[in-house]
Coordinates of N, CA and C in Angstrom, one line a residue:
Chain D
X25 N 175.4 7.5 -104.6 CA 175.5 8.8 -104.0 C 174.8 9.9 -104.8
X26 N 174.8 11.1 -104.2 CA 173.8 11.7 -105.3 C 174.8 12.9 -105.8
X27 N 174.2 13.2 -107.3 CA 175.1 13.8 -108.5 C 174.3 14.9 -108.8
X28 N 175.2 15.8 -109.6 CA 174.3 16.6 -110.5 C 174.2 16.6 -111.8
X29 N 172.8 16.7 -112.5 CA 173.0 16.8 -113.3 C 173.9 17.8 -114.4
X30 N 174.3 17.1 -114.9 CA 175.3 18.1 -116.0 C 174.9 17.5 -117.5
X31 N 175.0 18.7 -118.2 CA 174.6 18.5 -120.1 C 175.3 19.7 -121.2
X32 N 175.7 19.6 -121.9 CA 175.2 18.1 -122.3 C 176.5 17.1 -122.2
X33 N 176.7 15.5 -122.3 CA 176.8 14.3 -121.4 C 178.7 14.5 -122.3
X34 N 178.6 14.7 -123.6 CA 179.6 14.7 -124.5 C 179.6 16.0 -125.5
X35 N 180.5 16.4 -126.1 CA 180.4 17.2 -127.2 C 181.7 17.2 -128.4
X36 N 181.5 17.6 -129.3 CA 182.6 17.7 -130.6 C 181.8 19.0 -131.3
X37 N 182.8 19.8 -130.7 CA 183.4 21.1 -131.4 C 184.3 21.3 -132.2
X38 N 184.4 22.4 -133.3 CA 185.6 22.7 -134.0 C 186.7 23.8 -133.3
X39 N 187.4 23.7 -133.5 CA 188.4 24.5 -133.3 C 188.2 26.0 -133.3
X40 N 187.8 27.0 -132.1 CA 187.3 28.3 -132.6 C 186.3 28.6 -132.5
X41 N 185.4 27.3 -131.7 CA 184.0 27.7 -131.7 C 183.9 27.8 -129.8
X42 N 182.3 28.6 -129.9 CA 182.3 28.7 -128.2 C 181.8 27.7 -127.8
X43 N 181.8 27.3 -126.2 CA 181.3 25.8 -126.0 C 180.5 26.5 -124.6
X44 N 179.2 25.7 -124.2 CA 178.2 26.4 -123.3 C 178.5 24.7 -122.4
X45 N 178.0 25.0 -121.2 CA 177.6 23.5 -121.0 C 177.1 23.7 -119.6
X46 N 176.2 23.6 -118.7 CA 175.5 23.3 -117.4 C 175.1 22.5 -116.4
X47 N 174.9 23.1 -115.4 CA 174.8 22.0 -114.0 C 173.7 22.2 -113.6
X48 N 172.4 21.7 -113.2 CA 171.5 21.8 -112.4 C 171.2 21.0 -111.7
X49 N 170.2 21.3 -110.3 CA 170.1 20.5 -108.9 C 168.5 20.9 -108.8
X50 N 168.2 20.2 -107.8 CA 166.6 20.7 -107.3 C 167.4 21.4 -105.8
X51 N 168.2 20.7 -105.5 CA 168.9 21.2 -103.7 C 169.2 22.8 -104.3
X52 N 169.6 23.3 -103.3 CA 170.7 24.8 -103.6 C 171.9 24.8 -102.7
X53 N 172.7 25.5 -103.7 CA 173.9 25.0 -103.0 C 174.3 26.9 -102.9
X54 N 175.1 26.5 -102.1 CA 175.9 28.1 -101.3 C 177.4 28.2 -102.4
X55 N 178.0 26.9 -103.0 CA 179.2 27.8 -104.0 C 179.1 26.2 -105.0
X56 N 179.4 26.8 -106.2 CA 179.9 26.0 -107.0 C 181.1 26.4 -107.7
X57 N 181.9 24.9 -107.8 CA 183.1 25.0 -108.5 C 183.1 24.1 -109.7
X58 N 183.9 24.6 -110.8 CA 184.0 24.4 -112.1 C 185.8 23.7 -112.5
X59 N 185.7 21.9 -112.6 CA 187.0 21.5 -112.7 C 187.4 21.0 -114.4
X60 N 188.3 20.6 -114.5 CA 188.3 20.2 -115.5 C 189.4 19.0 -115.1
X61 N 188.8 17.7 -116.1 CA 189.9 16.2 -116.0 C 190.3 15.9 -116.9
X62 N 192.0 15.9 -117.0 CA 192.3 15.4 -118.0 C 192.4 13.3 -117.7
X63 N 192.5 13.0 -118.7 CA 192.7 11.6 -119.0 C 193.9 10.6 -117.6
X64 N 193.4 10.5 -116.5 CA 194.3 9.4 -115.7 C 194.8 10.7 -114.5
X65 N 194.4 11.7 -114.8 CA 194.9 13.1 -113.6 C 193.5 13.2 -113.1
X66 N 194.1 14.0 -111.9 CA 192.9 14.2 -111.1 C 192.6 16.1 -111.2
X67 N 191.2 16.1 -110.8 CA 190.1 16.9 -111.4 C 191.7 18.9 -111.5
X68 N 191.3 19.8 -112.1 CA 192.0 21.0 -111.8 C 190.8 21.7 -111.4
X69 N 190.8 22.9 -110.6 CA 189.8 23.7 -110.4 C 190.3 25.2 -111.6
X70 N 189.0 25.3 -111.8 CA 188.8 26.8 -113.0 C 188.5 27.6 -112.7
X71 N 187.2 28.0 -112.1 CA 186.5 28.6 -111.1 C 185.4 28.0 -110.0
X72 N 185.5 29.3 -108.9 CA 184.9 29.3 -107.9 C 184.1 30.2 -108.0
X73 N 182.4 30.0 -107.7 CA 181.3 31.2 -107.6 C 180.7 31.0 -106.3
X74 N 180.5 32.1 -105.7 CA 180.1 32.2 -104.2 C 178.7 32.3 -103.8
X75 N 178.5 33.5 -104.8 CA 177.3 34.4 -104.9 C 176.2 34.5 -105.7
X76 N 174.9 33.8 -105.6 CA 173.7 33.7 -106.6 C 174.0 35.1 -107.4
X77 N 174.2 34.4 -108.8 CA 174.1 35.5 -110.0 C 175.2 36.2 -110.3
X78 N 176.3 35.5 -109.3 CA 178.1 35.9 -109.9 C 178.2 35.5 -111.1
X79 N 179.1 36.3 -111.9 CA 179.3 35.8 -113.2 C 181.0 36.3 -113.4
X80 N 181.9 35.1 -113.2 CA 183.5 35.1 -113.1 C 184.1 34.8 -114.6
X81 N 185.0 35.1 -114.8 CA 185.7 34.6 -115.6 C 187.1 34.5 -115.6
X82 N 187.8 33.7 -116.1 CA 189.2 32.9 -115.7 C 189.9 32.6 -117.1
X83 N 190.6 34.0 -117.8 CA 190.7 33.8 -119.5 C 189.9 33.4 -120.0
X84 N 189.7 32.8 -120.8 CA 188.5 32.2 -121.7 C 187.3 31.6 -121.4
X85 N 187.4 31.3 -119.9 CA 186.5 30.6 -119.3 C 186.0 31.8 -118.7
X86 N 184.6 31.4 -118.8 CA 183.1 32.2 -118.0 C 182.5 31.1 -117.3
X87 N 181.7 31.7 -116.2 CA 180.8 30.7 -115.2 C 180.0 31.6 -114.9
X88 N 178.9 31.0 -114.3 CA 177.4 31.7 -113.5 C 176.8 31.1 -112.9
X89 N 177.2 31.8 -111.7 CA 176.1 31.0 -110.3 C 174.6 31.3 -110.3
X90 N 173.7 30.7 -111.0 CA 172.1 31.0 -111.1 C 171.7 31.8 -110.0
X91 N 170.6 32.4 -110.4 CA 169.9 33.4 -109.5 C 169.1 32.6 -108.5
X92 N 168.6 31.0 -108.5 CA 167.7 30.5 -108.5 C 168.9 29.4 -107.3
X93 N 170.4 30.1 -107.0 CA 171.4 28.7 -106.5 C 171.3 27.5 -106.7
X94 N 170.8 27.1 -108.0 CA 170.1 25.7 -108.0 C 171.0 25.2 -109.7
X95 N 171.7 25.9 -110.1 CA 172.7 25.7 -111.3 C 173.3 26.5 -111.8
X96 N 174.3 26.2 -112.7 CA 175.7 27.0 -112.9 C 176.1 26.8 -114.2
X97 N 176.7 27.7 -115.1 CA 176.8 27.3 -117.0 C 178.3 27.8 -116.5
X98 N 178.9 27.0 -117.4 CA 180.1 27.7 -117.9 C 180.3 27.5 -119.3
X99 N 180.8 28.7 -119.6 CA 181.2 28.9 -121.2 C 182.8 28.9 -121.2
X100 N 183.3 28.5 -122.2 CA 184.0 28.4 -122.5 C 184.2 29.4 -124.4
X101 N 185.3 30.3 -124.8 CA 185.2 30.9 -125.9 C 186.4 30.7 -126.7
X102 N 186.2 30.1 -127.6 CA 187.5 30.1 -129.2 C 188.4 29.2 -128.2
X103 N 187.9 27.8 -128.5 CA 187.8 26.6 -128.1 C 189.3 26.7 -129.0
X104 N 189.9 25.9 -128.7 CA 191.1 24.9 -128.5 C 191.6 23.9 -128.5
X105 N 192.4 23.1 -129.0 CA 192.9 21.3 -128.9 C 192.5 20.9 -127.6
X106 N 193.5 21.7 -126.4 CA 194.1 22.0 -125.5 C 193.1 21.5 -124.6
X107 N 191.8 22.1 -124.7 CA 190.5 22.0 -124.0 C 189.9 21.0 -124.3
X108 N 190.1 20.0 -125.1 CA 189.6 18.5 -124.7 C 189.9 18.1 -123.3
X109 N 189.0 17.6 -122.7 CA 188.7 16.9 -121.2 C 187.1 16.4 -120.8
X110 N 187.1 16.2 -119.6 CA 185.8 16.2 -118.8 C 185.7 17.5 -117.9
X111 N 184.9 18.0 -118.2 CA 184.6 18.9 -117.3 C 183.4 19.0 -116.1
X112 N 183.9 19.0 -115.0 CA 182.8 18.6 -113.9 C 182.6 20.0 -113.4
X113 N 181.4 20.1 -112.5 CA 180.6 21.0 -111.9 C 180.8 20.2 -110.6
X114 N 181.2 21.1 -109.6 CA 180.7 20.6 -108.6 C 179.9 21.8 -106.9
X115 N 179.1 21.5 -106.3 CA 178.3 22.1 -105.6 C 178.4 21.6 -104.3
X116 N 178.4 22.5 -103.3 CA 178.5 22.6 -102.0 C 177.2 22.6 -101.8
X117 N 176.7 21.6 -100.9 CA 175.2 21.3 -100.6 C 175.4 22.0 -98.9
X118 N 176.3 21.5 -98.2 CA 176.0 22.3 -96.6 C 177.2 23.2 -96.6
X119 N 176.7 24.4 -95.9 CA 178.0 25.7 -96.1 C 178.9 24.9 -95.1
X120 N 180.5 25.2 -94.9 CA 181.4 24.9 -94.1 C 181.7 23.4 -93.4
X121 N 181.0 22.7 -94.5 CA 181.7 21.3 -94.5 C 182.5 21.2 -95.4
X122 N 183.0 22.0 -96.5 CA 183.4 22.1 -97.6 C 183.4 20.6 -98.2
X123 N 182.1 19.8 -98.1 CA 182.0 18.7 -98.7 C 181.3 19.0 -100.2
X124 N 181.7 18.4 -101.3 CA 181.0 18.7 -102.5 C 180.4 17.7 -103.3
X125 N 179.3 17.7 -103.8 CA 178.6 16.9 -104.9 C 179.3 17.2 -106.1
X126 N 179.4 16.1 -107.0 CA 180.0 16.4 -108.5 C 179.2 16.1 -109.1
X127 N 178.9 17.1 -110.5 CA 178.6 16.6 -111.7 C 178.9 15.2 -112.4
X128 N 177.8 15.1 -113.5 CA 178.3 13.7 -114.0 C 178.8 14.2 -115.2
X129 N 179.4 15.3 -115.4 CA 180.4 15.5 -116.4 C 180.4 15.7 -118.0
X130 N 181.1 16.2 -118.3 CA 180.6 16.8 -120.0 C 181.8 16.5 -120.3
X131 N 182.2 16.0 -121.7 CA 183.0 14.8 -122.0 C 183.5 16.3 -123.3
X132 N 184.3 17.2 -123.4 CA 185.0 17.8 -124.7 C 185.7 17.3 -125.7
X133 N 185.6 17.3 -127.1 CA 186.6 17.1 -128.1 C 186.4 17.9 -129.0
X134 N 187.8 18.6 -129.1 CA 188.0 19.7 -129.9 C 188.5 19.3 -131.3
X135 N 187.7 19.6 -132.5 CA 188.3 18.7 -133.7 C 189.1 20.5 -134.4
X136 N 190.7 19.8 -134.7 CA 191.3 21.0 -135.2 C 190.9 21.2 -136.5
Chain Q
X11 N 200.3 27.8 -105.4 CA 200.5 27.1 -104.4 C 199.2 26.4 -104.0
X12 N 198.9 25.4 -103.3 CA 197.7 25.0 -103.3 C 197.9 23.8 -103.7
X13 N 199.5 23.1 -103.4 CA 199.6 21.9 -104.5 C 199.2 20.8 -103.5
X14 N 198.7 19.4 -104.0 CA 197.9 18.2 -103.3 C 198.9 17.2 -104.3
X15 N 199.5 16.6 -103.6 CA 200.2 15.4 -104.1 C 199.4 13.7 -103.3
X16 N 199.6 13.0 -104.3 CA 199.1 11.8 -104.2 C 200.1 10.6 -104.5
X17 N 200.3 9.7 -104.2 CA 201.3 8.7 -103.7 C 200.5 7.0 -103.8
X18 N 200.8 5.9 -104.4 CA 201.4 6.0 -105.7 C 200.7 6.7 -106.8
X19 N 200.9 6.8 -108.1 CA 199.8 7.4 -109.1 C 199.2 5.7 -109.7
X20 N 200.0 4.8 -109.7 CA 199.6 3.4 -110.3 C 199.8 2.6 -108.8
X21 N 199.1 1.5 -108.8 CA 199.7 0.4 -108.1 C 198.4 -0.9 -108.4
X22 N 199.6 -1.9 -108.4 CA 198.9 -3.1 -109.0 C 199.0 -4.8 -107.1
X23 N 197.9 -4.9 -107.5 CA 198.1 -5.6 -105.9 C 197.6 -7.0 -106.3
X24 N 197.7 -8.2 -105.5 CA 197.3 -9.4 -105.6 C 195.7 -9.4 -105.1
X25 N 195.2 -10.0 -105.3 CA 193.3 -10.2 -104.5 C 194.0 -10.7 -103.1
X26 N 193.4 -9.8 -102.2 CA 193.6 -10.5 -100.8 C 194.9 -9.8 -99.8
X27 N 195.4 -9.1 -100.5 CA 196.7 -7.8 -100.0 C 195.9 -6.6 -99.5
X28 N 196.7 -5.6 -99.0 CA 196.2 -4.3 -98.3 C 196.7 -3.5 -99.5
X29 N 196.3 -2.2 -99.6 CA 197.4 -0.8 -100.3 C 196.7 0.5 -99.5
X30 N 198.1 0.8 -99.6 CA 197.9 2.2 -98.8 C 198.3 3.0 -100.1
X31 N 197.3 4.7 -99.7 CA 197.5 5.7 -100.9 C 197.6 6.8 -100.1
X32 N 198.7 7.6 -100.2 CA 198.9 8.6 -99.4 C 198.7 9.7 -100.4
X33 N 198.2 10.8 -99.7 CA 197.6 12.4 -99.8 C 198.5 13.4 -99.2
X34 N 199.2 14.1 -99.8 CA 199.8 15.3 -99.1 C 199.2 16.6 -99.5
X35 N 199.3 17.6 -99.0 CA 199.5 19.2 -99.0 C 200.9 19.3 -98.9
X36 N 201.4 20.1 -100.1 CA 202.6 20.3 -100.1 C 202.9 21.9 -99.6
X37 N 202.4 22.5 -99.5 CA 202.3 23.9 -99.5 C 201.2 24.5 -98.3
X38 N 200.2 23.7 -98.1 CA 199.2 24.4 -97.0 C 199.0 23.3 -95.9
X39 N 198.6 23.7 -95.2 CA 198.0 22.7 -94.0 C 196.3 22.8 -94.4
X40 N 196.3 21.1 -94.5 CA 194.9 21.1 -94.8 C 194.0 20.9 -93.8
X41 N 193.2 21.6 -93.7 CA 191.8 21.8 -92.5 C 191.2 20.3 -92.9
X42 N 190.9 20.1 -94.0 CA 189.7 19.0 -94.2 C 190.5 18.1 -95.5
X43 N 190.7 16.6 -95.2 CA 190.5 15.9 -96.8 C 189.6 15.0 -97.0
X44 N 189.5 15.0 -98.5 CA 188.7 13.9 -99.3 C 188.8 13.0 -99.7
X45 N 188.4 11.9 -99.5 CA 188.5 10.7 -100.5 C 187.5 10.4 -101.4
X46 N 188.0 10.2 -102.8 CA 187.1 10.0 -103.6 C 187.5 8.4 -104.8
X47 N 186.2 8.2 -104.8 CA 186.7 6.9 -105.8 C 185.7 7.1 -107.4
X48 N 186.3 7.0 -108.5 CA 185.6 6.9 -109.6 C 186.5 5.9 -110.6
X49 N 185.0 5.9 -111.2 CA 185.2 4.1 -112.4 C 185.3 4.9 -113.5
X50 N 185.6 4.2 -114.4 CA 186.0 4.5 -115.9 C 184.8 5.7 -116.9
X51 N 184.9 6.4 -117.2 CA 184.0 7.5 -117.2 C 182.7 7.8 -116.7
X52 N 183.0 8.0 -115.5 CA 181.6 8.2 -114.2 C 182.4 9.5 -113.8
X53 N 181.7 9.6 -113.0 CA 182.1 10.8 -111.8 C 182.7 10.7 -110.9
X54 N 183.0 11.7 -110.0 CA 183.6 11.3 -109.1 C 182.5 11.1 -107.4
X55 N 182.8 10.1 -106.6 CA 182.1 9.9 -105.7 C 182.7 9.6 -104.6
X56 N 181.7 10.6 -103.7 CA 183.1 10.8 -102.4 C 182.9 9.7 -101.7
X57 N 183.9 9.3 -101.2 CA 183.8 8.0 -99.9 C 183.8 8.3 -98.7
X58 N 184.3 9.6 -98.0 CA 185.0 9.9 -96.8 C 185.5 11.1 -96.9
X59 N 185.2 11.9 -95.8 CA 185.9 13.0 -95.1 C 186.6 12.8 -94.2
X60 N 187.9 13.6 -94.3 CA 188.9 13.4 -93.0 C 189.0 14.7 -92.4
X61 N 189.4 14.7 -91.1 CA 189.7 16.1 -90.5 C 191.1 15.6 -89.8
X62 N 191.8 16.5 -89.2 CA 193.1 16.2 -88.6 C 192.8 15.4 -87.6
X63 N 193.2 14.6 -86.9 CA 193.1 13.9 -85.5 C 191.4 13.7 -85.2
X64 N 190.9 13.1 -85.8 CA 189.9 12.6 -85.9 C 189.2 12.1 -86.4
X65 N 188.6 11.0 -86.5 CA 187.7 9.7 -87.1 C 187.1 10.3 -88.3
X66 N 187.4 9.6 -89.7 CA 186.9 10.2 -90.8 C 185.7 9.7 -90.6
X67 N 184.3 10.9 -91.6 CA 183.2 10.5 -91.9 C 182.8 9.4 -93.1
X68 N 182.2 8.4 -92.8 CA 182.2 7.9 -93.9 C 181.0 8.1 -94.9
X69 N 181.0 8.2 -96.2 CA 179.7 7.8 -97.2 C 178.8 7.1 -97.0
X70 N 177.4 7.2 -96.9 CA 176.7 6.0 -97.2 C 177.0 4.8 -98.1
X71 N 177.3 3.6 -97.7 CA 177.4 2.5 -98.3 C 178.9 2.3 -98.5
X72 N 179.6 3.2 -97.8 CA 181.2 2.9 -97.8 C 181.5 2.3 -96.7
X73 N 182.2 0.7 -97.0 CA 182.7 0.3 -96.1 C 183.7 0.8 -94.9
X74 N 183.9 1.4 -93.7 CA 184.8 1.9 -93.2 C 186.1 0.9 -92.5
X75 N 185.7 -0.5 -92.4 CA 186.6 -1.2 -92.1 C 187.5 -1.9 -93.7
X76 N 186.6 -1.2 -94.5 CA 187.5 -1.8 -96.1 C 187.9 -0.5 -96.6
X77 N 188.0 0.4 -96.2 CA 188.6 1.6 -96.6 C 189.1 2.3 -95.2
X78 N 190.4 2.3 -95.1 CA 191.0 2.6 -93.2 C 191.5 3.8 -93.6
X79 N 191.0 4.9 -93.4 CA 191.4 6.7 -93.5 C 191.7 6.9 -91.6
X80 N 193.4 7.4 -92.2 CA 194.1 8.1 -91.3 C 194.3 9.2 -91.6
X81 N 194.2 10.5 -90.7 CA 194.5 11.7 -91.1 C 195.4 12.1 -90.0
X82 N 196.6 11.7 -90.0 CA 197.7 11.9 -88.5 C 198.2 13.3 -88.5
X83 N 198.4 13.9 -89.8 CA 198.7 15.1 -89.4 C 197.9 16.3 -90.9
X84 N 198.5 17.9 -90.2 CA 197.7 18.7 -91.1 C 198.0 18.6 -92.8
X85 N 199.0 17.7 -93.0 CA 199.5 17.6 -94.1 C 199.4 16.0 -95.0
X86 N 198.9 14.9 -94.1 CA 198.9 13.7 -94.6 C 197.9 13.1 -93.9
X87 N 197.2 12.6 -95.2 CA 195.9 11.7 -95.4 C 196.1 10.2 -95.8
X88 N 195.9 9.4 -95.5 CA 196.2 7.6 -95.9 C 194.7 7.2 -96.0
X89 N 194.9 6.4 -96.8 CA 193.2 5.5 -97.4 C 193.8 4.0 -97.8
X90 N 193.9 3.3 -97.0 CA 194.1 1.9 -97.1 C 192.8 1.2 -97.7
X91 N 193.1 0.3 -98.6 CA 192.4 -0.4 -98.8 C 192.5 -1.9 -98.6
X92 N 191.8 -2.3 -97.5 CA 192.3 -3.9 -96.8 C 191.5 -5.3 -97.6
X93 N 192.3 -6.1 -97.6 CA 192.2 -7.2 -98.4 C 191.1 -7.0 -100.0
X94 N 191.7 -6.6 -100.5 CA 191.4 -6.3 -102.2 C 191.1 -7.0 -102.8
X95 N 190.2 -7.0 -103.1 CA 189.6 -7.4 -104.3 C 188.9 -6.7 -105.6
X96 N 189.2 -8.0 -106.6 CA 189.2 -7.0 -108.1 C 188.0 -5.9 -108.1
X97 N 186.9 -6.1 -107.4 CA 185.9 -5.2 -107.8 C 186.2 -3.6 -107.0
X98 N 187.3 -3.7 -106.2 CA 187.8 -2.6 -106.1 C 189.0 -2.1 -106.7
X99 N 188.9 -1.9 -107.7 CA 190.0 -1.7 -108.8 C 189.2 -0.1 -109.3
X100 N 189.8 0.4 -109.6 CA 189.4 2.1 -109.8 C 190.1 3.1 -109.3
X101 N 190.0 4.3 -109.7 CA 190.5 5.2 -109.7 C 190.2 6.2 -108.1
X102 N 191.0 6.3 -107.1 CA 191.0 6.4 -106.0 C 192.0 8.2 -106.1
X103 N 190.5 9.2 -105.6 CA 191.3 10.5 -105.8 C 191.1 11.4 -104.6
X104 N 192.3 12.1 -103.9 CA 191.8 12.6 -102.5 C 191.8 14.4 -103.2
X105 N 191.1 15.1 -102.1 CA 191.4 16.5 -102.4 C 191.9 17.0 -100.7
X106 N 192.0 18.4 -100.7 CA 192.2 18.9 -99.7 C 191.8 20.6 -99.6
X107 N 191.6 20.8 -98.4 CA 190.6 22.3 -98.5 C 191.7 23.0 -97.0
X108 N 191.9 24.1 -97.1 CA 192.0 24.8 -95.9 C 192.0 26.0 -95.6
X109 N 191.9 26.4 -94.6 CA 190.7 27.4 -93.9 C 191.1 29.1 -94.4
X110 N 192.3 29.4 -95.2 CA 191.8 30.3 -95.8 C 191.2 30.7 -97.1
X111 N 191.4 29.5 -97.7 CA 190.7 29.4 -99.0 C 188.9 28.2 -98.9
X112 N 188.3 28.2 -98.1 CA 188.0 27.2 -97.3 C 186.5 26.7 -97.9
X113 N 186.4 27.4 -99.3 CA 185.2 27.4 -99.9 C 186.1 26.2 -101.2
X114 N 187.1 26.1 -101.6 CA 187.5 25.9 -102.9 C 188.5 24.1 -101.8
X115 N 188.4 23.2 -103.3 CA 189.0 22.0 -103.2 C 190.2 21.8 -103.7
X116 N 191.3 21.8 -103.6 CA 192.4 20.8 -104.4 C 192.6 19.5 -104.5
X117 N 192.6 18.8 -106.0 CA 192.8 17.7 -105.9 C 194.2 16.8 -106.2
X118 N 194.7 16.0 -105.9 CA 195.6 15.3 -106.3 C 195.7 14.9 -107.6
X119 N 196.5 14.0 -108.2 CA 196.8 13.6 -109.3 C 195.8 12.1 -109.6
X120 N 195.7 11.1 -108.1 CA 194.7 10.2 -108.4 C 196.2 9.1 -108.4
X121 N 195.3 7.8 -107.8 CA 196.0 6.7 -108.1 C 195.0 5.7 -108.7
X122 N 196.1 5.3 -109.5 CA 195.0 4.5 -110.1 C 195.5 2.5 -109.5
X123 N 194.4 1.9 -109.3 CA 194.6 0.5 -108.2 C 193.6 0.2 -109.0
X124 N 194.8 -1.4 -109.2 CA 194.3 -2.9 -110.2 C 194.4 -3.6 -109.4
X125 N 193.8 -4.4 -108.4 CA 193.9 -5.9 -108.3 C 193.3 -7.1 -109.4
X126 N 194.3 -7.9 -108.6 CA 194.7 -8.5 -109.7 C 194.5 -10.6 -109.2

């Protein structure tokens, strides 16, 4: 099935530092959402962006729907244990099927 | 609110058995659900769309008589998986969407299925 790209694939951060990480497509999509998985649970949603060139934030968490609807960053700031996970991207390819493509995921570990 | 419950979270089956995994909305009536299956650090990949009272879509290259999605009512989704076998062992996760929040997904907790 088809995915999006997401990078980078893994990371190891320290404790306190900011963490960047992004999704891109060649398709364009109308919304992207931003989940996070912990270990044997199923995905949480963080944020939702609607609008090319929205830029949300959700406490510590920031996102940005590209100007270009074709990718999405989220940052993350003064990283945490807590915030170890996978974090997926995922993209609405046709409006009002609310069907979504996922990222292939950015793997967190926060070293305290 | 917004909560998606999933039913079992484990289940372990013989090769050649059925299992059923049920999907609730506890709090909304869901317009649309998902079925998704993902393997050991991959992604997640959808199998199927359900709508209420009517024949789910299936994925390309998803079997629809080896994966039986019932969606009987606005609140319960079932994803059978018929005579099992080990190479369907994975992590089996539904979400659910509805129509006033109709852009955004909830997901369940995920079951995870061993045959065995």
């Amino acid at each position: 099935g088809q995915q999006l790209n997401q990078s980078p694939q893994s990371m190891f951060i320290q404790e306190g530092e900011d963490v960047s990480m992004n999704c891109t497509s060649s398709s364009i999509f109308n919304t992207w959402l931003w989940y996070k998985q912990d270990p044997g649970e199923g995905p949480v949603l963080l944020i939702a962006l609607y609008k090319a060139g929205e830029l949300t934030s959700n406490g510590r968490l920031t996102a940005q729907f590209g100007i270009t609807r074709k990718d999405s960053f989220l940052n993350i700031s003064a990283s945490i244990p807590s915030d170890v996970g996978i974090y997926f991207c995922a993209g609405q390819l046709i409006p009002g099927t609310y069907k979504y493509i996922f990222g292939t995921g950015t793997r967190l570990k926060v070293l305290a | 609110g917004a909560v998606v419950s999933q039913h079992p979270s484990r289940v372990i089956c013989k090769s050649g058995t059925s299992v059923k995994i049920e999907c609730r909305s506890l709090d909304f009536q869901a317009t649309t659900m998902f079925w998704y299956r993902q393997f050991p650090k991959q992604s997640l990949m959808l199998m199927a769309t359900s709508n209420e009272g009517s024949k789910a879509t299936y994925e390309q290259g998803v079997e629809k008589d080896k994966f039986l999605i019932n969606h009987a009512s606005l609140t319960l989704s079932t994803l059978t998986v018929t005579s099992a076998h080990p190479e369907d062992s994975s992590f089996y996760i539904c979400s659910a969407s509805f129509r006033a929040r109709r852009t955004e997904a909830f997901f369940g907790q995920g079951t995870r299925l061993t045959v065995v």
